């Protein structure tokens, strides 16, 4: 199958079942007709977070607190714990966000794991309320000054071009 194919819960549960029966990643991938990488991710989730989380994959994203992220990342980076062990210990369902947290922590430190404010920053939209006559006139003056500067520049460029063509020797 190609790209980011979506699989139903039954496929994920069947992969876990085959794993419990002793089948390896390659065998499970061949039996279910999917990539070995997908099976690897599913089995990692299954081993670290359990069958319930594996069944919920693709439905709801869990929001983790700053403290949980920091503790999990420090367990791997500072204490030498493996990623699957840390995911199991801290209840992290997916390896994707965990890898992003590790990268952010290594590059920018603990503050990179803090939640970022969402949406447009205050004051970045159009000015609230009605504009006064004075503000309206100031805006109009700025626009006209810009237009005037543009026209002056255009005239100067055209004059320069004419003078260059007039100076050229004719053959």
C-alpha positions as protocol buffer text, in pm:
chain_id: "A"
residue {
  index: 1
  type: UNK
  ca { x: 0 y: 0 z: 0 }
}
residue {
  index: 2
  type: UNK
  ca { x: 118 y: 353 z: -69 }
}
residue {
  index: 3
  type: UNK
  ca { x: 188 y: 657 z: 145 }
}
residue {
  index: 4
  type: UNK
  ca { x: -8 y: 727 z: 459 }
}
residue {
  index: 5
  type: UNK
  ca { x: -277 y: 463 z: 425 }
}
residue {
  index: 6
  type: UNK
  ca { x: -522 y: 452 z: 714 }
}
residue {
  index: 7
  type: UNK
  ca { x: -591 y: 114 z: 869 }
}
residue {
  index: 8
  type: UNK
  ca { x: -884 y: 19 z: 1084 }
}
residue {
  index: 9
  type: UNK
  ca { x: -871 y: -95 z: 1445 }
}
residue {
  index: 10
  type: UNK
  ca { x: -906 y: -459 z: 1342 }
}
residue {
  index: 11
  type: UNK
  ca { x: -578 y: -447 z: 1150 }
}
residue {
  index: 12
  type: UNK
  ca { x: -391 y: -299 z: 1446 }
}
residue {
  index: 13
  type: UNK
  ca { x: -538 y: -554 z: 1685 }
}
residue {
  index: 14
  type: UNK
  ca { x: -459 y: -837 z: 1443 }
}
residue {
  index: 15
  type: UNK
  ca { x: -97 y: -717 z: 1425 }
}
residue {
  index: 16
  type: UNK
  ca { x: -75 y: -726 z: 1807 }
}
residue {
  index: 17
  type: UNK
  ca { x: -229 y: -1073 z: 1810 }
}
residue {
  index: 18
  type: UNK
  ca { x: 22 y: -1200 z: 1553 }
}
residue {
  index: 19
  type: UNK
  ca { x: 303 y: -1046 z: 1758 }
}
residue {
  index: 20
  type: UNK
  ca { x: 181 y: -1227 z: 2070 }
}
residue {
  index: 21
  type: UNK
  ca { x: 179 y: -1552 z: 1868 }
}
residue {
  index: 22
  type: UNK
  ca { x: 550 y: -1501 z: 1805 }
}
residue {
  index: 23
  type: UNK
  ca { x: 553 y: -1355 z: 1453 }
}
residue {
  index: 24
  type: UNK
  ca { x: 815 y: -1093 z: 1368 }
}
residue {
  index: 25
  type: UNK
  ca { x: 762 y: -753 z: 1205 }
}
residue {
  index: 26
  type: UNK
  ca { x: 840 y: -871 z: 854 }
}
residue {
  index: 27
  type: UNK
  ca { x: 605 y: -1168 z: 882 }
}
residue {
  index: 28
  type: UNK
  ca { x: 322 y: -954 z: 1022 }
}
residue {
  index: 29
  type: UNK
  ca { x: 372 y: -695 z: 748 }
}
residue {
  index: 30
  type: UNK
  ca { x: 359 y: -967 z: 481 }
}
residue {
  index: 31
  type: UNK
  ca { x: 52 y: -1134 z: 632 }
}
residue {
  index: 32
  type: UNK
  ca { x: -139 y: -805 z: 661 }
}
residue {
  index: 33
  type: UNK
  ca { x: -11 y: -657 z: 333 }
}
residue {
  index: 34
  type: UNK
  ca { x: 142 y: -340 z: 473 }
}
residue {
  index: 35
  type: UNK
  ca { x: 479 y: -180 z: 527 }
}
residue {
  index: 36
  type: UNK
  ca { x: 712 y: -314 z: 792 }
}
residue {
  index: 37
  type: UNK
  ca { x: 760 y: 43 z: 920 }
}
residue {
  index: 38
  type: UNK
  ca { x: 388 y: 73 z: 999 }
}
residue {
  index: 39
  type: UNK
  ca { x: 397 y: -260 z: 1185 }
}
residue {
  index: 40
  type: UNK
  ca { x: 707 y: -146 z: 1374 }
}
residue {
  index: 41
  type: UNK
  ca { x: 529 y: 171 z: 1493 }
}
residue {
  index: 42
  type: UNK
  ca { x: 219 y: -23 z: 1595 }
}
residue {
  index: 43
  type: UNK
  ca { x: 421 y: -278 z: 1791 }
}
residue {
  index: 44
  type: UNK
  ca { x: 619 y: -3 z: 1962 }
}
residue {
  index: 45
  type: UNK
  ca { x: 291 y: 157 z: 2071 }
}
residue {
  index: 46
  type: UNK
  ca { x: 150 y: -180 z: 2175 }
}
residue {
  index: 47
  type: UNK
  ca { x: 453 y: -267 z: 2388 }
}
residue {
  index: 48
  type: UNK
  ca { x: 486 y: 76 z: 2546 }
}
residue {
  index: 49
  type: UNK
  ca { x: 124 y: 179 z: 2602 }
}
residue {
  index: 50
  type: UNK
  ca { x: -86 y: -136 z: 2567 }
}
residue {
  index: 51
  type: UNK
  ca { x: -367 y: -268 z: 2353 }
}
residue {
  index: 52
  type: UNK
  ca { x: -611 y: 8 z: 2452 }
}
residue {
  index: 53
  type: UNK
  ca { x: -388 y: 283 z: 2316 }
}
residue {
  index: 54
  type: UNK
  ca { x: -312 y: 81 z: 2004 }
}
residue {
  index: 55
  type: UNK
  ca { x: -687 y: 52 z: 1941 }
}
residue {
  index: 56
  type: UNK
  ca { x: -734 y: 429 z: 1991 }
}
residue {
  index: 57
  type: UNK
  ca { x: -456 y: 527 z: 1749 }
}
residue {
  index: 58
  type: UNK
  ca { x: -570 y: 773 z: 1485 }
}
residue {
  index: 59
  type: UNK
  ca { x: -869 y: 894 z: 1684 }
}
residue {
  index: 60
  type: UNK
  ca { x: -770 y: 1130 z: 1961 }
}
residue {
  index: 61
  type: UNK
  ca { x: -445 y: 1305 z: 2034 }
}
residue {
  index: 62
  type: UNK
  ca { x: -347 y: 1310 z: 2397 }
}
residue {
  index: 63
  type: UNK
  ca { x: -218 y: 1637 z: 2537 }
}
residue {
  index: 64
  type: UNK
  ca { x: 77 y: 1585 z: 2770 }
}
residue {
  index: 65
  type: UNK
  ca { x: 174 y: 1829 z: 3041 }
}
residue {
  index: 66
  type: UNK
  ca { x: 505 y: 2013 z: 3034 }
}
residue {
  index: 67
  type: UNK
  ca { x: 617 y: 1816 z: 3340 }
}
residue {
  index: 68
  type: UNK
  ca { x: 544 y: 1479 z: 3174 }
}
residue {
  index: 69
  type: UNK
  ca { x: 725 y: 1577 z: 2856 }
}
residue {
  index: 70
  type: UNK
  ca { x: 1025 y: 1703 z: 3050 }
}
residue {
  index: 71
  type: UNK
  ca { x: 1045 y: 1396 z: 3275 }
}
residue {
  index: 72
  type: UNK
  ca { x: 1021 y: 1156 z: 2979 }
}
residue {
  index: 73
  type: UNK
  ca { x: 1282 y: 1341 z: 2776 }
}
residue {
  index: 74
  type: UNK
  ca { x: 1521 y: 1372 z: 3070 }
}
residue {
  index: 75
  type: UNK
  ca { x: 1481 y: 999 z: 3140 }
}
residue {
  index: 76
  type: UNK
  ca { x: 1612 y: 925 z: 2790 }
}
residue {
  index: 77
  type: UNK
  ca { x: 1871 y: 1202 z: 2752 }
}
residue {
  index: 78
  type: UNK
  ca { x: 2010 y: 1229 z: 3104 }
}
residue {
  index: 79
  type: UNK
  ca { x: 1940 y: 888 z: 3258 }
}
residue {
  index: 80
  type: UNK
  ca { x: 2002 y: 666 z: 2955 }
}
residue {
  index: 81
  type: UNK
  ca { x: 1657 y: 505 z: 2947 }
}
residue {
  index: 82
  type: UNK
  ca { x: 1549 y: 368 z: 2608 }
}
residue {
  index: 83
  type: UNK
  ca { x: 1270 y: 541 z: 2419 }
}
residue {
  index: 84
  type: UNK
  ca { x: 1025 y: 248 z: 2450 }
}
residue {
  index: 85
  type: UNK
  ca { x: 1095 y: 223 z: 2824 }
}
residue {
  index: 86
  type: UNK
  ca { x: 1031 y: 595 z: 2872 }
}
residue {
  index: 87
  type: UNK
  ca { x: 715 y: 578 z: 2661 }
}
residue {
  index: 88
  type: UNK
  ca { x: 586 y: 292 z: 2876 }
}
residue {
  index: 89
  type: UNK
  ca { x: 682 y: 455 z: 3207 }
}
residue {
  index: 90
  type: UNK
  ca { x: 522 y: 792 z: 3122 }
}
residue {
  index: 91
  type: UNK
  ca { x: 226 y: 659 z: 2921 }
}
residue {
  index: 92
  type: UNK
  ca { x: 323 y: 817 z: 2589 }
}
residue {
  index: 93
  type: UNK
  ca { x: 123 y: 652 z: 2315 }
}
residue {
  index: 94
  type: UNK
  ca { x: 299 y: 764 z: 1998 }
}
residue {
  index: 95
  type: UNK
  ca { x: 668 y: 776 z: 1915 }
}
residue {
  index: 96
  type: UNK
  ca { x: 625 y: 1070 z: 1674 }
}
residue {
  index: 97
  type: UNK
  ca { x: 567 y: 1348 z: 1927 }
}
residue {
  index: 98
  type: UNK
  ca { x: 821 y: 1191 z: 2162 }
}
residue {
  index: 99
  type: UNK
  ca { x: 1090 y: 1214 z: 1891 }
}
residue {
  index: 100
  type: UNK
  ca { x: 999 y: 1581 z: 1835 }
}
residue {
  index: 101
  type: UNK
  ca { x: 1025 y: 1652 z: 2207 }
}
residue {
  index: 102
  type: UNK
  ca { x: 1369 y: 1489 z: 2221 }
}
residue {
  index: 103
  type: UNK
  ca { x: 1493 y: 1694 z: 1926 }
}
residue {
  index: 104
  type: UNK
  ca { x: 1351 y: 2019 z: 2067 }
}
residue {
  index: 105
  type: UNK
  ca { x: 1502 y: 1948 z: 2410 }
}
residue {
  index: 106
  type: UNK
  ca { x: 1846 y: 1874 z: 2265 }
}
residue {
  index: 107
  type: UNK
  ca { x: 1843 y: 2183 z: 2043 }
}
residue {
  index: 108
  type: UNK
  ca { x: 1671 y: 2442 z: 2262 }
}
residue {
  index: 109
  type: UNK
  ca { x: 1653 y: 2303 z: 2616 }
}
residue {
  index: 110
  type: UNK
  ca { x: 1358 y: 2247 z: 2850 }
}
residue {
  index: 111
  type: UNK
  ca { x: 1173 y: 2566 z: 2755 }
}
residue {
  index: 112
  type: UNK
  ca { x: 1113 y: 2425 z: 2406 }
}
residue {
  index: 113
  type: UNK
  ca { x: 871 y: 2175 z: 2563 }
}
residue {
  index: 114
  type: UNK
  ca { x: 645 y: 2442 z: 2711 }
}
residue {
  index: 115
  type: UNK
  ca { x: 307 y: 2484 z: 2541 }
}
residue {
  index: 116
  type: UNK
  ca { x: 301 y: 2757 z: 2279 }
}
residue {
  index: 117
  type: UNK
  ca { x: 16 y: 3011 z: 2269 }
}
residue {
  index: 118
  type: UNK
  ca { x: -225 y: 2938 z: 1986 }
}
residue {
  index: 119
  type: UNK
  ca { x: -391 y: 3180 z: 1749 }
}
residue {
  index: 120
  type: UNK
  ca { x: -303 y: 3527 z: 1638 }
}
residue {
  index: 121
  type: UNK
  ca { x: -123 y: 3744 z: 1892 }
}
residue {
  index: 122
  type: UNK
  ca { x: -323 y: 4024 z: 2046 }
}
residue {
  index: 123
  type: UNK
  ca { x: -309 y: 4352 z: 1863 }
}
residue {
  index: 124
  type: UNK
  ca { x: -199 y: 4199 z: 1534 }
}
residue {
  index: 125
  type: UNK
  ca { x: -534 y: 4240 z: 1364 }
}
residue {
  index: 126
  type: UNK
  ca { x: -699 y: 4552 z: 1231 }
}
residue {
  index: 127
  type: UNK
  ca { x: -733 y: 4837 z: 1479 }
}
residue {
  index: 128
  type: UNK
  ca { x: -1046 y: 4803 z: 1687 }
}
residue {
  index: 129
  type: UNK
  ca { x: -1309 y: 5072 z: 1693 }
}
residue {
  index: 130
  type: UNK
  ca { x: -1369 y: 5347 z: 1444 }
}
residue {
  index: 131
  type: UNK
  ca { x: -1092 y: 5569 z: 1315 }
}
residue {
  index: 132
  type: UNK
  ca { x: -1107 y: 5941 z: 1377 }
}
residue {
  index: 133
  type: UNK
  ca { x: -1113 y: 6191 z: 1094 }
}
residue {
  index: 134
  type: UNK
  ca { x: -756 y: 6287 z: 1180 }
}
residue {
  index: 135
  type: UNK
  ca { x: -635 y: 5922 z: 1158 }
}
residue {
  index: 136
  type: UNK
  ca { x: -816 y: 5880 z: 828 }
}
residue {
  index: 137
  type: UNK
  ca { x: -648 y: 6192 z: 686 }
}
residue {
  index: 138
  type: UNK
  ca { x: -305 y: 6079 z: 809 }
}
residue {
  index: 139
  type: UNK
  ca { x: -352 y: 5744 z: 637 }
}
residue {
  index: 140
  type: UNK
  ca { x: -459 y: 5922 z: 315 }
}
residue {
  index: 141
  type: UNK
  ca { x: -156 y: 6153 z: 329 }
}
residue {
  index: 142
  type: UNK
  ca { x: 81 y: 5856 z: 366 }
}
residue {
  index: 143
  type: UNK
  ca { x: -82 y: 5679 z: 71 }
}
residue {
  index: 144
  type: UNK
  ca { x: -59 y: 5991 z: -147 }
}
residue {
  index: 145
  type: UNK
  ca { x: 304 y: 6050 z: -45 }
}
residue {
  index: 146
  type: UNK
  ca { x: 389 y: 5692 z: -142 }
}
residue {
  index: 147
  type: UNK
  ca { x: 208 y: 5732 z: -473 }
}
residue {
  index: 148
  type: UNK
  ca { x: 393 y: 6060 z: -538 }
}
residue {
  index: 149
  type: UNK
  ca { x: 731 y: 5900 z: -461 }
}
residue {
  index: 150
  type: UNK
  ca { x: 650 y: 5611 z: -696 }
}
residue {
  index: 151
  type: UNK
  ca { x: 557 y: 5847 z: -980 }
}
residue {
  index: 152
  type: UNK
  ca { x: 872 y: 6058 z: -931 }
}
residue {
  index: 153
  type: UNK
  ca { x: 1088 y: 5746 z: -942 }
}
residue {
  index: 154
  type: UNK
  ca { x: 909 y: 5623 z: -1255 }
}
residue {
  index: 155
  type: UNK
  ca { x: 962 y: 5956 z: -1432 }
}
residue {
  index: 156
  type: UNK
  ca { x: 1331 y: 5961 z: -1333 }
}
residue {
  index: 157
  type: UNK
  ca { x: 1385 y: 5607 z: -1464 }
}
residue {
  index: 158
  type: UNK
  ca { x: 1215 y: 5688 z: -1795 }
}
residue {
  index: 159
  type: UNK
  ca { x: 1425 y: 6005 z: -1835 }
}
residue {
  index: 160
  type: UNK
  ca { x: 1743 y: 5810 z: -1760 }
}
residue {
  index: 161
  type: UNK
  ca { x: 1650 y: 5547 z: -2017 }
}
residue {
  index: 162
  type: UNK
  ca { x: 1584 y: 5816 z: -2282 }
}
residue {
  index: 163
  type: UNK
  ca { x: 1917 y: 5986 z: -2215 }
}
residue {
  index: 164
  type: UNK
  ca { x: 2103 y: 5652 z: -2248 }
}
residue {
  index: 165
  type: UNK
  ca { x: 1939 y: 5574 z: -2581 }
}
residue {
  index: 166
  type: UNK
  ca { x: 2007 y: 5932 z: -2708 }
}
residue {
  index: 167
  type: UNK
  ca { x: 2379 y: 5905 z: -2623 }
}
residue {
  index: 168
  type: UNK
  ca { x: 2434 y: 5577 z: -2806 }
}
residue {
  index: 169
  type: UNK
  ca { x: 2619 y: 5614 z: -3135 }
}
residue {
  index: 170
  type: UNK
  ca { x: 2408 y: 5509 z: -3428 }
}
residue {
  index: 171
  type: UNK
  ca { x: 2558 y: 5261 z: -3665 }
}
